[in-house]
XYZ file of C-alpha atoms in Angstrom:
732
model
C 93.699 57.483 40.857
C 91.366 59.983 42.439
C 88.193 57.915 41.764
C 85.808 56.829 44.674
C 84.270 53.405 44.663
C 80.956 54.329 42.825
C 82.980 56.109 39.992
C 85.323 53.183 39.714
C 82.255 50.847 39.196
C 80.727 53.405 36.727
C 83.915 53.268 34.637
C 83.840 49.356 34.739
C 80.150 49.507 33.569
C 81.010 51.785 30.674
C 83.983 49.638 29.465
C 81.754 46.522 29.822
C 79.169 48.110 27.643
C 81.918 48.889 25.256
C 82.995 45.286 25.242
C 79.767 43.831 24.469
C 78.796 46.403 21.937
C 82.411 45.501 20.023
C 81.697 42.044 20.222
C 78.030 41.965 19.130
C 78.862 44.374 16.322
C 81.587 41.936 14.909
C 79.701 38.749 15.533
C 75.896 39.884 15.254
C 75.001 37.756 18.033
C 75.788 37.019 21.587
C 77.637 33.630 20.996
C 80.951 35.196 21.410
C 80.355 35.379 25.030
C 80.433 31.488 25.591
C 82.414 30.463 22.625
C 86.053 30.002 23.820
C 87.118 29.134 20.191
C 85.891 32.706 19.238
C 88.874 35.073 19.016
C 86.667 37.954 20.117
C 85.692 35.694 23.253
C 89.498 35.695 24.008
C 90.488 39.168 23.596
C 87.424 41.055 24.932
C 86.215 38.626 27.668
C 89.282 36.983 29.015
C 91.855 39.846 28.472
C 90.083 43.218 28.216
C 87.696 42.305 31.125
C 90.654 41.114 33.265
C 92.325 44.543 32.532
C 89.405 46.629 33.550
C 88.383 44.674 36.785
C 92.168 44.547 37.720
C 92.704 48.224 37.235
C 89.504 49.569 38.822
C 88.195 46.792 41.261
C 90.639 44.469 42.566
C 93.863 46.416 42.552
C 93.136 50.159 41.920
C 96.152 51.381 44.410
C 98.718 48.651 44.780
C 99.480 44.882 43.982
C 100.661 42.382 46.497
C 102.669 39.246 46.045
C 99.688 37.089 46.218
C 97.936 39.115 43.661
C 101.007 38.470 41.290
C 100.627 34.789 41.742
C 96.906 34.777 41.058
C 97.265 36.997 37.962
C 100.019 34.727 36.243
C 98.085 31.530 37.119
C 95.068 33.181 35.211
C 97.331 33.898 32.309
C 99.100 30.482 32.426
C 95.485 28.878 32.289
C 94.575 31.040 29.485
C 97.747 30.191 27.584
C 97.158 26.379 27.934
C 93.408 26.497 27.123
C 94.162 28.640 24.086
C 92.916 26.628 20.729
C 95.223 28.367 18.432
C 98.203 28.691 20.500
C 100.536 28.125 17.496
C 99.022 31.337 15.987
C 99.900 33.579 19.025
C 102.990 35.538 18.768
C 105.343 35.180 21.732
C 103.503 32.171 22.937
C 106.465 30.498 24.563
C 107.830 33.638 26.082
C 104.469 34.221 27.895
C 104.525 30.573 29.144
C 108.115 31.172 30.537
C 107.122 34.512 32.110
C 104.053 32.783 33.728
C 106.227 30.203 35.362
C 108.772 32.530 36.448
C 106.418 35.112 38.074
C 104.375 32.328 39.789
C 107.584 30.738 41.062
C 109.066 34.067 42.243
C 105.686 35.157 44.055
C 105.434 31.537 45.819
C 109.305 31.858 46.968
C 108.733 35.378 48.432
C 105.449 34.517 50.246
C 107.334 31.306 51.451
C 110.300 33.162 52.879
C 108.511 36.486 53.891
C 109.402 36.143 57.666
C 113.031 35.411 57.051
C 115.129 38.368 58.106
C 118.342 37.303 56.511
C 117.715 38.544 52.986
C 115.094 41.286 54.204
C 116.430 44.009 51.731
C 116.636 41.831 48.735
C 113.069 40.494 49.421
C 111.933 44.150 49.457
C 113.500 44.906 46.264
C 112.159 41.494 44.509
C 108.493 42.264 45.815
C 108.708 45.952 44.660
C 109.998 44.568 41.096
C 107.553 41.809 40.506
C 104.594 43.803 41.986
C 105.322 46.769 39.720
C 105.968 44.649 36.584
C 102.787 42.518 37.324
C 100.311 45.576 37.631
C 97.201 44.861 35.440
C 97.639 47.932 33.460
C 100.962 46.426 32.347
C 100.622 42.780 31.827
C 97.117 42.639 30.530
C 97.750 45.626 28.240
C 100.703 43.777 26.747
C 98.646 40.463 26.292
C 95.618 42.245 24.850
C 97.895 43.738 22.273
C 99.828 40.582 21.674
C 96.370 38.625 21.194
C 95.012 41.481 18.644
C 98.188 41.336 16.669
C 98.230 37.701 16.510
C 94.682 36.905 15.479
C 93.447 40.214 13.873
C 96.327 41.888 12.048
C 94.852 40.758 8.650
C 91.261 41.942 9.364
C 91.007 45.437 8.077
C 87.695 46.310 9.954
C 88.355 44.559 13.379
C 92.016 45.328 13.666
C 91.948 49.130 13.822
C 88.825 49.243 16.017
C 90.411 46.692 18.499
C 93.738 48.303 18.417
C 91.893 51.736 19.054
C 89.919 50.071 22.013
C 93.308 48.783 23.359
C 94.595 52.409 23.484
C 91.434 53.536 25.287
C 92.143 50.893 27.679
C 95.659 51.751 28.261
C 95.195 55.500 28.533
C 91.714 55.409 30.108
C 91.444 59.332 30.569
C 88.576 59.933 28.382
C 86.207 57.558 30.196
C 87.483 58.835 33.576
C 86.693 62.309 32.546
C 83.281 61.369 31.367
C 82.631 59.830 34.742
C 83.842 62.618 36.747
C 81.841 65.216 34.506
C 78.651 62.955 35.002
C 79.088 62.820 38.517
C 79.668 66.568 39.107
C 76.615 67.364 36.865
C 74.703 64.749 38.612
C 75.491 66.199 42.117
C 74.389 69.775 40.859
C 71.245 68.652 39.646
C 70.067 66.529 42.412
C 71.183 69.140 45.200
C 68.224 69.769 47.524
C 69.142 73.406 48.269
C 70.983 76.047 46.860
C 72.047 77.269 50.540
C 75.034 75.001 50.808
C 77.644 72.576 49.547
C 78.236 69.049 50.536
C 80.845 68.688 53.016
C 80.672 65.054 54.624
C 78.676 62.489 56.589
C 78.042 62.145 60.215
C 80.163 59.175 61.646
C 79.714 59.630 65.270
C 78.310 61.656 67.925
C 79.022 62.299 71.677
C 75.643 63.984 72.665
C 72.776 65.361 70.851
C 74.518 68.622 70.028
C 78.114 67.255 69.415
C 78.862 65.200 66.303
C 81.823 64.109 64.159
C 81.826 64.629 60.371
C 84.190 62.754 58.065
C 84.845 64.775 54.765
C 85.352 62.352 51.665
C 88.643 62.047 49.986
C 87.603 63.806 46.983
C 85.684 66.721 48.577
C 87.101 70.086 47.640
C 86.357 71.283 51.466
C 89.334 69.050 52.508
C 91.691 71.735 51.382
C 89.879 74.533 53.171
C 89.928 75.807 56.697
C 86.387 75.172 58.045
C 86.805 76.028 61.801
C 84.062 78.617 62.770
C 82.023 78.020 59.518
C 78.252 77.503 59.916
C 76.802 74.324 58.427
C 73.803 72.331 58.767
C 72.832 68.800 59.152
C 70.010 67.382 56.681
C 67.490 65.906 58.865
C 64.668 64.561 56.340
C 63.099 67.944 55.447
C 64.751 70.081 57.979
C 68.278 71.800 58.187
C 69.678 71.757 61.652
C 72.202 74.566 62.184
C 75.595 73.875 63.567
C 79.166 75.527 63.679
C 82.605 73.661 63.102
C 84.542 73.671 66.352
C 87.799 71.776 65.283
C 89.493 70.088 62.254
C 91.573 67.026 62.493
C 93.722 65.669 59.643
C 95.549 62.403 59.668
C 96.962 60.102 56.910
C 94.892 61.588 54.191
C 91.531 61.947 56.237
C 89.776 64.841 57.451
C 87.396 65.003 60.583
C 85.201 67.829 61.771
C 83.836 68.361 65.359
C 80.427 70.293 64.915
C 78.196 71.573 67.667
C 74.435 72.240 66.996
C 73.288 75.859 67.811
C 70.220 76.416 70.017
C 67.796 79.588 70.419
C 67.019 81.320 73.619
C 64.452 78.740 74.518
C 67.254 75.845 74.192
C 65.405 74.658 70.944
C 67.626 73.510 67.997
C 67.919 76.263 65.417
C 66.705 74.622 62.208
C 65.074 75.494 58.919
C 62.906 74.154 56.260
C 65.415 73.112 53.409
C 62.964 74.077 50.651
C 61.402 77.231 52.129
C 63.924 78.057 54.737
C 61.112 78.863 57.159
C 62.087 78.528 60.788
C 60.903 75.614 62.704
C 59.996 74.980 66.339
C 60.880 72.187 68.556
C 63.224 69.763 67.000
C 64.255 66.757 69.235
C 66.995 65.088 67.439
C 69.720 66.143 64.932
C 70.196 62.814 63.311
C 68.515 61.834 59.957
C 68.630 58.946 57.543
C 71.336 60.427 55.500
C 73.500 62.222 58.091
C 74.616 64.459 55.304
C 76.197 67.992 56.276
C 76.484 70.945 54.065
C 77.904 74.462 54.237
C 75.368 77.095 55.078
C 74.830 80.366 53.311
C 73.314 82.698 55.965
C 72.297 85.256 53.415
C 69.884 82.889 51.804
C 67.962 82.518 55.228
C 64.957 84.389 56.467
C 65.423 87.571 58.526
C 63.944 85.977 61.606
C 66.355 83.061 61.362
C 69.289 85.606 60.846
C 68.240 87.375 64.045
C 68.095 84.038 65.771
C 71.776 82.983 64.523
C 72.938 86.509 65.552
C 71.851 86.118 69.078
C 73.183 82.683 69.663
C 76.187 82.953 72.089
C 78.375 80.447 70.578
C 78.289 82.196 67.249
C 78.823 85.826 68.530
C 81.440 84.573 70.922
C 83.152 82.095 68.732
C 86.534 83.975 68.857
C 86.748 83.357 72.607
C 85.708 79.762 72.520
C 88.592 77.833 73.834
C 87.025 74.345 74.344
C 84.131 72.210 75.719
C 83.591 70.559 78.953
C 85.086 67.102 79.182
C 84.687 63.851 80.565
C 86.042 63.580 84.636
C 84.478 67.124 85.568
C 83.424 67.371 89.120
C 81.451 70.198 91.174
C 84.507 72.081 91.986
C 86.906 71.430 88.910
C 85.995 70.904 85.319
C 88.095 69.202 82.544
C 87.901 70.801 79.189
C 89.161 69.860 75.657
C 91.403 72.586 74.290
C 90.102 73.756 70.821
C 92.070 76.899 70.386
C 95.276 76.849 68.001
C 98.690 76.975 69.682
C 99.528 80.086 67.811
C 96.849 82.038 69.459
C 97.835 81.140 72.882
C 99.680 84.427 73.461
C 97.192 86.443 71.757
C 94.415 85.102 73.771
C 96.443 84.946 77.155
C 95.566 81.359 77.677
C 97.590 79.690 80.588
C 97.585 79.425 84.357
C 95.155 81.726 85.983
C 93.342 82.574 82.846
C 89.692 83.080 83.658
C 87.104 81.071 81.500
C 83.389 81.036 81.263
C 80.668 78.313 81.115
C 77.076 77.698 81.836
C 75.439 75.781 84.942
C 71.700 75.797 84.630
C 71.496 78.874 82.316
C 73.700 80.787 84.771
C 77.259 82.175 83.651
C 80.037 80.739 85.993
C 83.609 81.675 86.037
C 86.500 79.170 86.376
C 90.282 79.593 86.578
C 92.646 77.430 84.703
C 95.061 75.796 87.030
C 96.514 72.615 85.142
C 96.905 71.048 81.753
C 97.946 67.833 80.349
C 98.295 66.153 76.797
C 96.232 63.186 75.752
C 95.605 61.212 72.606
C 92.644 59.554 70.926
C 92.245 56.804 68.394
C 90.909 58.127 65.192
C 90.833 55.033 63.140
C 92.777 51.784 63.375
C 95.965 52.606 64.929
C 95.942 56.316 63.910
C 95.999 58.609 66.880
C 95.231 62.370 67.175
C 96.897 64.407 70.138
C 95.120 67.107 72.111
C 95.238 69.054 75.616
C 93.049 68.614 78.441
C 92.982 71.637 80.805
C 91.786 71.811 84.382
C 89.852 74.799 85.657
C 88.763 75.592 89.345
C 85.275 76.962 89.871
C 85.518 80.327 91.364
C 81.911 81.340 91.072
C 79.871 84.105 89.425
C 81.129 87.690 89.786
C 78.543 90.293 90.693
C 79.630 93.752 89.349
C 77.492 95.807 91.868
C 78.660 93.908 94.958
C 82.270 93.503 93.659
C 82.534 89.884 94.863
C 82.517 86.149 93.545
C 79.563 84.122 94.845
C 79.278 80.323 94.809
C 77.172 78.674 92.006
C 76.091 75.028 92.783
C 76.451 72.023 90.599
C 78.406 71.669 87.544
C 78.056 72.205 83.712
C 76.673 69.512 81.485
C 79.460 67.497 79.393
C 80.406 69.054 76.150
C 79.029 72.529 77.183
C 81.031 75.225 75.354
C 83.715 77.104 77.244
C 84.800 80.764 76.554
C 87.719 82.770 77.456
C 86.240 85.646 79.623
C 86.031 88.873 77.789
C 87.707 91.948 78.944
C 84.609 94.200 80.158
C 84.374 97.958 79.899
C 83.923 98.311 83.821
C 86.327 101.037 85.097
C 89.140 99.530 87.252
C 90.277 101.674 90.094
C 93.109 100.351 91.887
C 92.391 102.222 95.126
C 89.262 100.273 95.452
C 90.894 96.851 94.957
C 93.805 94.651 96.016
C 93.934 93.061 92.571
C 91.927 91.667 89.829
C 91.095 88.472 87.936
C 93.997 88.202 85.420
C 93.405 89.981 82.020
C 90.001 91.312 83.184
C 88.582 94.301 84.919
C 87.051 92.368 87.561
C 88.457 93.623 90.949
C 88.624 91.908 94.065
C 88.424 94.348 96.958
C 89.269 93.728 100.854
C 85.788 93.333 101.796
C 86.408 93.300 105.627
C 89.502 95.303 106.332
C 89.251 94.803 110.039
C 89.844 91.099 109.678
C 92.896 91.631 107.849
C 94.153 92.671 111.382
C 92.261 90.616 113.774
C 92.512 87.366 111.768
C 96.095 88.013 110.892
C 97.509 88.138 107.416
C 100.555 86.659 105.579
C 102.346 87.640 102.582
C 104.844 84.827 101.310
C 107.246 84.863 98.450
C 110.811 84.952 97.142
C 113.080 87.936 97.253
C 112.300 90.814 94.899
C 108.814 89.468 93.700
C 106.782 92.480 95.087
C 105.979 91.494 98.915
C 106.898 94.912 100.125
C 105.084 96.795 97.288
C 101.738 94.662 98.395
C 102.322 95.261 102.116
C 102.508 99.199 101.472
C 99.383 98.906 99.647
C 97.486 97.071 102.263
C 98.563 99.412 104.834
C 97.490 102.366 102.720
C 94.066 100.623 102.358
C 93.852 99.955 106.157
C 94.774 103.498 107.066
C 91.932 104.718 104.697
C 89.151 102.188 105.815
C 89.956 101.665 109.488
C 91.258 103.497 112.543
C 94.030 100.835 113.307
C 97.345 102.089 114.522
C 100.260 100.276 112.657
C 103.694 99.099 114.403
C 106.118 98.223 111.660
C 108.912 96.072 113.118
C 111.440 96.359 110.160
C 115.089 95.212 110.312
C 115.742 96.721 106.595
C 114.912 100.405 107.062
C 113.048 99.989 103.885
C 109.614 101.205 105.308
C 111.247 104.447 106.457
C 112.198 105.537 102.844
C 109.111 103.879 101.116
C 106.068 104.529 103.112
C 106.035 108.265 102.262
C 105.359 107.259 98.692
C 102.096 105.717 99.745
C 100.641 108.008 102.289
C 101.241 111.374 103.985
C 104.524 111.491 105.838
C 103.039 113.606 108.515
C 101.045 110.283 109.986
C 104.471 108.322 110.107
C 106.794 108.198 113.298
C 110.250 107.203 112.663
C 111.191 104.847 115.430
C 111.312 105.928 118.966
C 112.192 109.589 120.265
C 115.826 110.115 120.122
C 115.874 111.314 123.663
C 114.663 108.033 124.791
C 116.828 105.927 122.555
C 119.832 108.074 124.157
C 118.690 107.211 127.433
C 118.358 103.745 126.443
C 121.987 103.569 125.295
C 123.091 105.215 128.589
C 121.408 102.668 130.578
C 123.040 99.659 129.160
C 125.722 99.084 131.920
C 127.610 96.508 133.691
C 126.385 95.190 137.024
C 127.011 93.050 139.985
C 128.521 89.534 139.259
C 125.805 87.958 141.281
C 122.723 89.967 140.459
C 121.693 89.526 136.852
C 119.020 92.419 136.955
C 121.734 94.800 137.280
C 123.275 94.028 134.068
C 122.252 95.536 130.683
C 119.140 97.452 129.989
C 116.225 95.025 129.269
C 113.961 96.373 132.168
C 114.511 99.916 130.798
C 113.844 98.559 127.369
C 110.387 97.462 128.465
C 109.441 100.700 130.134
C 110.658 102.720 127.160
C 108.633 100.581 124.775
C 105.475 100.986 127.111
C 106.229 104.746 127.184
C 106.533 105.058 123.295
C 103.199 103.134 122.769
C 101.240 105.379 124.990
C 102.839 108.355 123.227
C 102.055 107.043 119.755
C 98.536 105.909 120.565
C 97.705 109.291 122.144
C 99.079 111.241 119.106
C 97.768 111.864 115.549
C 100.372 109.628 114.168
C 99.093 106.397 112.413
C 102.290 104.407 111.475
C 105.413 103.853 113.795
C 108.373 102.174 112.039
C 110.707 100.344 114.562
C 114.240 98.851 113.789
C 114.949 96.556 116.560
C 118.685 96.306 115.362
C 119.066 100.145 116.097
C 117.994 99.619 119.657
C 121.089 99.055 122.273
C 119.639 96.440 124.419
C 121.552 93.882 126.180
C 120.989 91.492 129.457
C 123.277 89.536 131.619
C 125.342 86.877 129.889
C 124.839 84.228 132.430
C 122.716 83.419 135.655
C 125.673 83.198 138.118
C 129.119 84.833 138.371
C 128.257 87.074 135.523
C 131.197 88.803 133.649
C 129.586 89.926 130.510
C 126.632 91.159 128.666
C 124.707 89.615 125.705
C 122.631 91.756 123.018
C 118.888 90.682 122.713
C 118.205 89.207 119.351
C 115.704 90.804 116.955
C 113.136 87.814 117.934
C 113.412 88.817 121.834
C 112.969 92.536 121.139
C 109.828 91.635 118.887
C 108.561 89.558 121.710
C 108.941 92.511 124.116
C 107.249 94.882 121.635
C 104.218 92.373 121.134
C 103.868 91.704 124.781
C 103.650 95.455 125.790
C 101.017 96.197 122.916
C 98.929 93.275 123.989
C 98.840 94.785 127.702
C 97.922 98.025 126.167
C 95.163 96.508 123.933
C 93.738 94.440 126.856
C 93.580 97.654 128.951
C 91.296 99.166 126.360
C 88.801 96.140 126.539
C 87.473 93.861 124.065
C 86.377 94.768 120.485
C 86.011 93.308 117.033
C 87.347 96.319 115.298
C 91.144 96.475 114.463
C 93.046 98.509 116.935
C 96.791 97.700 116.608
C 98.687 95.801 113.781
C 102.000 94.458 114.156
C 103.965 94.341 110.887
C 106.561 91.545 110.926
C 108.861 92.431 107.836
C 111.526 89.786 107.292
C 109.475 87.539 109.667
C 111.960 84.614 109.587
C 114.273 86.703 111.601
C 111.458 88.147 114.173
C 109.709 84.884 114.749
C 111.735 81.904 113.534
C 110.751 78.236 113.604
C 112.389 76.240 116.409
C 114.953 74.603 114.267
C 115.984 78.015 112.709
C 116.968 79.892 115.667
C 120.389 81.289 116.479
C 120.178 80.808 120.269
C 117.936 79.066 122.758
C 116.148 82.398 123.918
C 114.745 83.019 120.516
C 112.613 79.770 120.950
C 111.213 81.111 124.032
C 110.929 84.458 122.320
C 109.156 83.233 119.423
C 106.531 81.266 121.783
C 105.961 84.465 123.458
C 105.046 86.280 120.456
C 102.836 83.411 119.165
C 101.028 83.536 122.354
C 100.352 87.294 121.831
C 99.125 86.691 118.205
C 96.856 83.989 119.418
C 95.204 86.002 122.293
C 95.268 89.377 120.499
C 92.086 88.903 118.359
C 89.509 89.755 121.245
C 91.333 92.875 121.832
C 91.797 94.092 118.250
C 95.517 93.121 117.995
C 96.691 91.309 114.880
C 99.732 90.839 112.625
C 100.801 90.997 109.241
C 103.588 88.581 108.522
C 106.051 88.952 105.546
C 108.614 86.386 104.762
C 110.598 85.148 101.809
C 111.490 81.768 103.736
C 108.284 79.981 104.665
C 110.500 77.191 105.991
C 112.269 79.217 108.785
C 109.129 81.008 110.019
C 107.305 79.737 113.041
C 104.392 77.612 111.877
C 102.530 78.543 114.974
C 102.228 82.071 113.978
C 101.537 81.217 110.150
C 98.780 78.835 111.125
C 97.081 81.962 112.877
C 96.874 83.767 109.431
C 93.449 83.657 108.015
C 94.253 85.575 104.922
C 97.249 84.344 102.822
C 98.724 86.261 99.731
C 101.216 83.713 98.201
C 103.535 85.122 95.440
C 106.193 83.030 93.574
C 107.768 80.325 95.769
C 110.231 77.685 94.994
C 111.109 75.684 98.255
C 109.083 72.538 98.902
C 108.620 73.374 102.575
C 106.677 76.479 101.528
C 104.781 74.788 99.009
C 103.756 71.919 101.269
C 102.762 74.303 103.885
C 100.683 76.474 101.477
C 99.093 73.317 100.168
C 97.063 72.905 103.272
C 95.380 76.453 102.423
C 95.092 76.367 98.652
C 95.249 72.827 97.638
C 97.873 70.874 95.618
C 96.797 72.124 92.182
C 97.369 75.695 93.186
C 100.696 75.145 95.185
C 102.120 73.448 92.014
C 101.409 76.805 90.352
C 103.479 78.691 92.854
C 107.011 78.489 91.210
C 105.540 79.690 87.865
C 103.364 82.592 88.909
C 103.927 85.743 86.851
C 105.358 88.981 88.219
C 102.695 90.910 90.100
C 100.430 87.885 90.483
C 99.672 85.861 93.665
C 97.311 83.223 94.837
C 94.965 84.779 97.444
C 92.555 83.289 99.710
C 90.964 84.511 103.048
C 88.033 85.818 104.981
C 89.143 89.385 104.667
C 88.305 89.395 100.855
C 85.230 86.837 101.161
C 87.222 84.180 98.897
C 85.749 80.824 99.737
C 88.354 79.324 97.600
C 92.103 80.131 96.251
C 92.189 82.508 93.255
C 95.095 83.900 91.219
C 95.037 87.481 91.244
C 96.813 90.098 89.045
C 97.922 92.466 91.564
C 98.091 96.337 91.064
C 100.831 97.981 89.352
C 103.179 100.118 91.891
C 102.244 103.318 89.752
C 98.638 102.897 90.323
C 98.728 102.966 94.139
C 101.667 105.369 94.899
C 100.848 109.119 95.712
């Protein structure tokens, strides 16, 4: 049955009128209403009325065992009180049926908590409830009484039989009621602009409210997200837009937000004249009725106002609203976009979203999400997603940087996915951009990449070297720095010419000096360690090579310590053999020669020399990762150079794939960090001190060519996920 409660009462009213009319027609007075000896009273008042009230009022949907008992007791009392029971057909059978169903119902109620015969109880309950439906038993009783008392009355019999069939099939009356309801609704509609959708049942704020669509409303079958509606507010229509739809157990709810003009006034109109109104402090009226809005019927002025509303014109990028639990630095948002749009809209970790703080557009970056649920009605729940986004500030296109915006957005403020701008993006000007945008992040202070040290961390094959070469290219273009690349892989020799001119690159030391170094690697006196190996000659060679390189027009020197034949005495006394210097020990000697040269040039705030530690876990290992005791001292010596080098314009670029195995004394000196995909817990825990736990938890899932960047050189006051430049964009 698809009638609502008002329609069911209307049907009962029609049947009641027919019952009274038939009774008055045959008896010519109203005494039959109270005369129990009158057969019309028996059939119309007792039987027909019970049938009507049972079908449309008391049990319109289903029958319970307790209803079975009450109905059969009513029938039993009717049979016992019948004056002419000897004239009634099947009288004894009706008595027996009454006792059987009453006793059955009582037994089922008595043993309802007995699990022993649970299956049999369900079958029995289903049987007696279906048999005892009012449209079955009262219809049978009605026809039994009519045939028993009126079969020999030529006028009453056909009319009462016909009325009985009308009761049984009931469709004509139902159709009349539905038709009248539809006609009445159309006639009494206050506006041709819309159609009735539902009623407001709750609101979270002045602008955000929830609407329930009635069971029989045709809008239940339509998709309304993004549709314009209006709330009837006495004589005004307050315009809103449907944010989301929720369906559960046959019910449908809408979440609607009111639209406001440029002055933050509610957009509203006069329902009768559609003239725009001003002001408007509240959206809630006495009726709380919501209607679909036909924009074409509005005034031109109102159309322009609606067209300029940010929510409406940018609705396809709307992804949610600010939710409870938001803070100054992070916001929570209730996701409204559909799951099937996720790939299309690029929603996920790192996505840039936009909302408003005191009329100012502010950017946030999604860093986390969780599922949750809410109670819709009784025990019905609705699942949804709550996202977390970090405030990154407002992007100024001319300055090409993110600036801080204070405070936080109001709760339920709409949030949009940042639209891709038409701004031209030149990879040579930026180190990367905000994901899926053209908002580039440049290196604002290239000198501080050197003087304040930089680290690039990430697993093997994730793009660390490519990022390193790009940074070196940008440093060469913006500073006068001389770069010393300590590279154990020989990768720099092959790859650097792809990024800048090869004529500014020097490949290792001069061959003649390397040959002399090899020739000087000799055995010495057993009691004199200084006569063994060529460590002293190596220091002199490095000093001379540094002087030559600095005084040349070369800008980059690649050094592979593994190719340098350097050794020292194997013991302090009674020496019998030499030992090779480890890469960490050679890196220390190179670093110490460089700071001596930098100090001789005096103090400066500009970048002079940059030491690139490729495979830094081998060049400056952590104390628990060294291969020999000498590496501990060597790493400490290199760390001392990095610590003191800033005032002389000396700095380092540390690249490693194993954060756990690199000296933390050196990493802690790195003011600018580029963190690519990392899996090890040590690396995540170390980076957590720089970027926070939310961002460190994202490290294992970072996409290719993405990193989490933070640092003074880029003027980033908080960590940001960047989409790095493609290799093809930065190679020559």
